[in-house]
């Protein structure tokens, strides 16, 4: 039976409890790297579990299909290098080498032996104030090559190094750590040639972020007479301040490949050692790389027969393709996945994290036919959720582009509104997004009613939305909300030129895209222009606060650990992002007036709508004081405001109870502001001045 009820008041089986009950964060994938394995090898992955307080658990699938946890309780496989981490472990011959979140020591564990004996993981490296990430195994020398981050005991900026650690038993208090490279501000992605004689790596310097410009270096790995490992003949292969290199990788025959955006698109290249030249591989107006927010990212690899297997993104959709060793053309595989990441290869097997518009992200194991590199078979071996949603309840996104502009009024805080038709001309840029209509087969809305619109903003701001099924989005659409999942200018997936449109324009171009996106959808008659709201986390929270402060398009919004004061962020953030604002806003303090003009905290008189804030109290990326300053302004103005804090949470919420509390709290907030009655009895949050 179909019920008629106002948008927002529909009863949905997609509850916050359902979202976290069986949900997992599927992270880094890795086959056991031992050369002794044949056609198949154990596959490992890092699994974040909200039900276990956000703990990251290492899981293994054996070739016979057996899946089990391989790290004892009490350990959390997660590094804090760059604060965002990634590249948390490496596996060789069944031995696991990993970073533990609590103490940031580097450990060794052999599950086949130690689990049966009840042995705890052994400490490999416990040097004070050190963190480790992005490890690879040096089979020739029995060592680990990785990134080390040294934090001065008295504070100040940490130092990043490319180092080698002994993998054999040793006294952890006298760690055998040998420095291979230093002097650059950042290092990542060390890659050994198949014969172990050459090492490639990435490095970059302030003020760049890795998607702005990185350098690909290559050197000869040798041992001195004293047994010290060192790099000789180090030389710059590609990249620089204005060319972003991503994921160097060696083919089985010892050819070095990498991804570069020198053509505007992150495309594949190979380095010809004999001629010291670089050759483009199947150029395409698509992205074969992604922004390196964390370590351990991978979009391509090689099978043992030399077939290149790669994922790429085109107009917001992902594809998986192969290229035979004797070919120059990509063959796109016939697969249903619209979102693909974390590509890893072993033998003729390929593992990746894939999702579709109707199925959530999952670890996929694929077998290639050795003769033609086509798909022989594939299977899902782990899904991000155990929950199955009826297909008729799922809102399918449609990719949209819409005209946008630059709204100069934000520079002086004078612009409080725009008009879609008069502020734009035929030469205006465009923005991209995924639009979801309300969808619940048990309900229809009253005649002529339009749904409320929630614009969702990804973080970064250099990141992108995904076409993989998100139960977090379906939570809203099944209750009667329309969603615009926005890839504002500066997002990845549309070439460097689109990404660079946010340079010097953060707080302007992204905000304009929010305003124009909402007005575009309202002009189409798809949403209610009187019930427009906006929500984002981190950088998306900043854009949210700017849109709510400087323009009157939106009636309410929610900021998750969002930035309100750019100056405070410039003074109080971690090394990795400490110069990020140089490109997004301008060098500080030379452009101090720009920082002030684009900081919502300085324009309290312009705030005239309700805002909810959700904040982790241990956030080192965007400290709680950023939210608290805005909350106090809204309190003083008498505007509706909610401030919900979470002890023990950092940048992003990992604990199941907190994820539920934030999601239900945001929905409850909009219900109170827009005046509709939720179908379920939601736990209330405190809304002041309502």
XYZ file of N, CA, C and O in Angstrom, residues 408-416 507-508 542 545-551 563-567 592-609 611 629-630 632-634 636-637 639:
204
model
N 32.139 37.272 -7.120
C 33.190 38.102 -6.537
C 32.793 38.742 -5.215
O 33.644 39.185 -4.467
N 31.523 38.816 -4.927
C 31.089 39.500 -3.724
C 31.639 38.919 -2.450
O 31.760 39.611 -1.445
N 32.015 37.638 -2.463
C 32.521 37.026 -1.240
C 33.852 37.637 -0.813
O 34.220 37.592 0.354
N 34.565 38.252 -1.756
C 35.863 38.822 -1.414
C 35.748 39.941 -0.395
O 36.635 40.159 0.415
N 34.651 40.667 -0.432
C 34.473 41.707 0.565
C 33.239 41.478 1.428
O 32.837 42.336 2.198
N 32.636 40.306 1.272
C 31.483 39.969 2.089
C 30.229 40.722 1.731
O 29.282 40.760 2.508
N 30.161 41.306 0.528
C 29.037 42.179 0.199
C 27.894 41.476 -0.509
O 26.793 41.995 -0.575
N 28.131 40.288 -1.073
C 27.117 39.636 -1.898
C 26.262 38.714 -1.053
O 26.753 37.768 -0.474
N 24.992 38.976 -0.969
C 24.105 38.149 -0.145
C 23.149 37.332 -0.994
O 22.230 36.729 -0.484
N 36.697 28.966 -1.345
C 35.764 29.865 -0.676
C 35.033 30.759 -1.655
O 34.165 31.534 -1.262
N 35.377 30.663 -2.941
C 34.697 31.444 -3.978
C 34.089 30.498 -5.017
O 32.876 30.372 -5.131
N 33.938 23.780 5.514
C 34.285 25.179 5.260
C 33.408 25.770 4.162
O 32.854 26.862 4.297
N 29.997 26.438 5.494
C 29.903 27.635 6.336
C 29.994 28.914 5.501
O 29.317 29.908 5.799
N 30.818 28.893 4.453
C 30.888 30.058 3.561
C 29.550 30.289 2.860
O 29.066 31.430 2.760
N 28.955 29.218 2.342
C 27.682 29.346 1.634
C 26.595 29.874 2.557
O 25.764 30.701 2.158
N 26.598 29.426 3.812
C 25.570 29.856 4.765
C 25.807 31.277 5.258
O 24.862 31.975 5.635
N 27.068 31.698 5.267
C 27.392 33.032 5.782
C 27.249 34.105 4.712
O 26.640 35.155 4.947
N 27.796 33.870 3.540
C 27.895 34.922 2.534
C 26.718 34.986 1.570
O 26.575 35.964 0.852
N 25.871 33.961 1.547
C 24.734 33.939 0.613
C 23.492 33.455 1.326
O 23.574 32.698 2.299
N 35.915 24.196 8.803
C 36.818 25.324 9.063
C 36.018 26.618 9.032
O 35.256 26.855 8.093
N 36.211 27.463 10.023
C 35.534 28.759 10.039
C 36.518 29.919 9.969
O 36.148 31.024 9.588
N 37.775 29.681 10.343
C 38.779 30.745 10.389
C 40.023 30.256 9.653
O 40.769 29.415 10.158
N 40.247 30.773 8.445
C 41.388 30.331 7.647
C 42.717 30.717 8.300
O 43.699 29.981 8.190
N 42.755 31.842 8.963
C 43.991 32.237 9.647
C 44.346 31.242 10.736
O 45.501 30.835 10.895
N 46.966 38.214 3.888
C 46.180 38.088 5.110
C 44.762 38.618 4.940
O 43.799 38.038 5.454
N 44.606 39.714 4.216
C 43.270 40.294 4.049
C 42.336 39.328 3.316
O 41.125 39.305 3.565
N 42.898 38.512 2.441
C 42.099 37.518 1.739
C 41.630 36.431 2.701
O 40.501 35.954 2.633
N 42.495 36.020 3.615
C 42.130 35.025 4.618
C 40.984 35.534 5.487
O 40.053 34.788 5.823
N 41.062 36.791 5.851
C 40.006 37.375 6.688
C 38.700 37.465 5.905
O 37.631 37.102 6.402
N 38.802 37.917 4.642
C 37.594 38.117 3.835
C 36.859 36.817 3.557
O 35.646 36.812 3.357
N 37.582 35.710 3.558
C 36.951 34.426 3.236
C 36.687 33.563 4.469
O 36.366 32.390 4.337
N 36.827 34.124 5.649
C 36.594 33.369 6.877
C 35.235 33.728 7.458
O 35.016 34.872 7.870
N 34.310 32.794 7.492
C 32.963 33.090 7.999
C 32.950 33.689 9.403
O 32.061 34.480 9.726
N 33.941 33.350 10.221
C 33.938 33.820 11.600
C 33.971 35.344 11.693
O 33.509 35.931 12.668
N 34.476 36.017 10.660
C 34.610 37.477 10.699
C 33.352 38.211 10.222
O 33.325 39.447 10.226
N 32.317 37.473 9.821
C 31.120 38.119 9.283
C 29.852 37.607 9.966
O 28.920 37.153 9.318
N 29.826 37.708 11.286
C 28.659 37.196 12.019
C 27.372 37.919 11.648
O 26.290 37.337 11.720
N 27.479 39.187 11.231
C 26.275 39.941 10.895
C 25.572 39.372 9.674
O 24.384 39.647 9.440
N 26.278 38.586 8.880
C 25.680 38.036 7.666
C 24.975 36.700 7.897
O 24.252 36.227 7.031
N 25.219 36.083 9.039
C 24.557 34.820 9.324
C 23.084 35.058 9.630
O 22.733 35.900 10.461
N 22.221 34.308 8.948
C 20.783 34.462 9.205
C 20.033 33.144 9.075
O 18.858 33.127 8.733
N 20.739 32.021 9.310
C 20.072 30.727 9.193
C 20.585 29.776 10.265
O 21.541 30.072 10.994
N 22.324 26.428 11.887
C 23.476 25.571 11.587
C 23.679 24.571 12.720
O 23.604 24.924 13.898
N 34.071 28.717 17.802
C 33.978 30.142 17.503
C 32.667 30.468 16.788
O 32.003 31.463 17.094
N 32.289 29.628 15.826
C 31.045 29.865 15.094
C 29.819 29.623 15.968
O 28.826 30.357 15.889
N 29.526 30.112 19.118
C 29.343 31.265 19.997
C 28.723 32.449 19.260
O 27.904 33.188 19.822
N 29.093 32.626 17.991
C 28.503 33.712 17.202
C 27.004 33.493 17.031
O 26.198 34.418 17.214
N 26.608 32.285 16.681
C 25.183 31.988 16.484
C 24.406 32.115 17.792
O 23.264 32.586 17.809
N 25.089 34.156 20.235
C 24.954 35.581 20.525
C 23.925 36.256 19.625
O 23.253 37.204 20.040
N 23.782 35.758 18.400
C 22.809 36.342 17.478
C 21.404 35.808 17.679
O 20.450 36.310 17.067
N 20.379 32.803 16.783
C 19.992 31.917 15.680
C 20.003 30.467 16.152
O 20.801 30.091 17.018
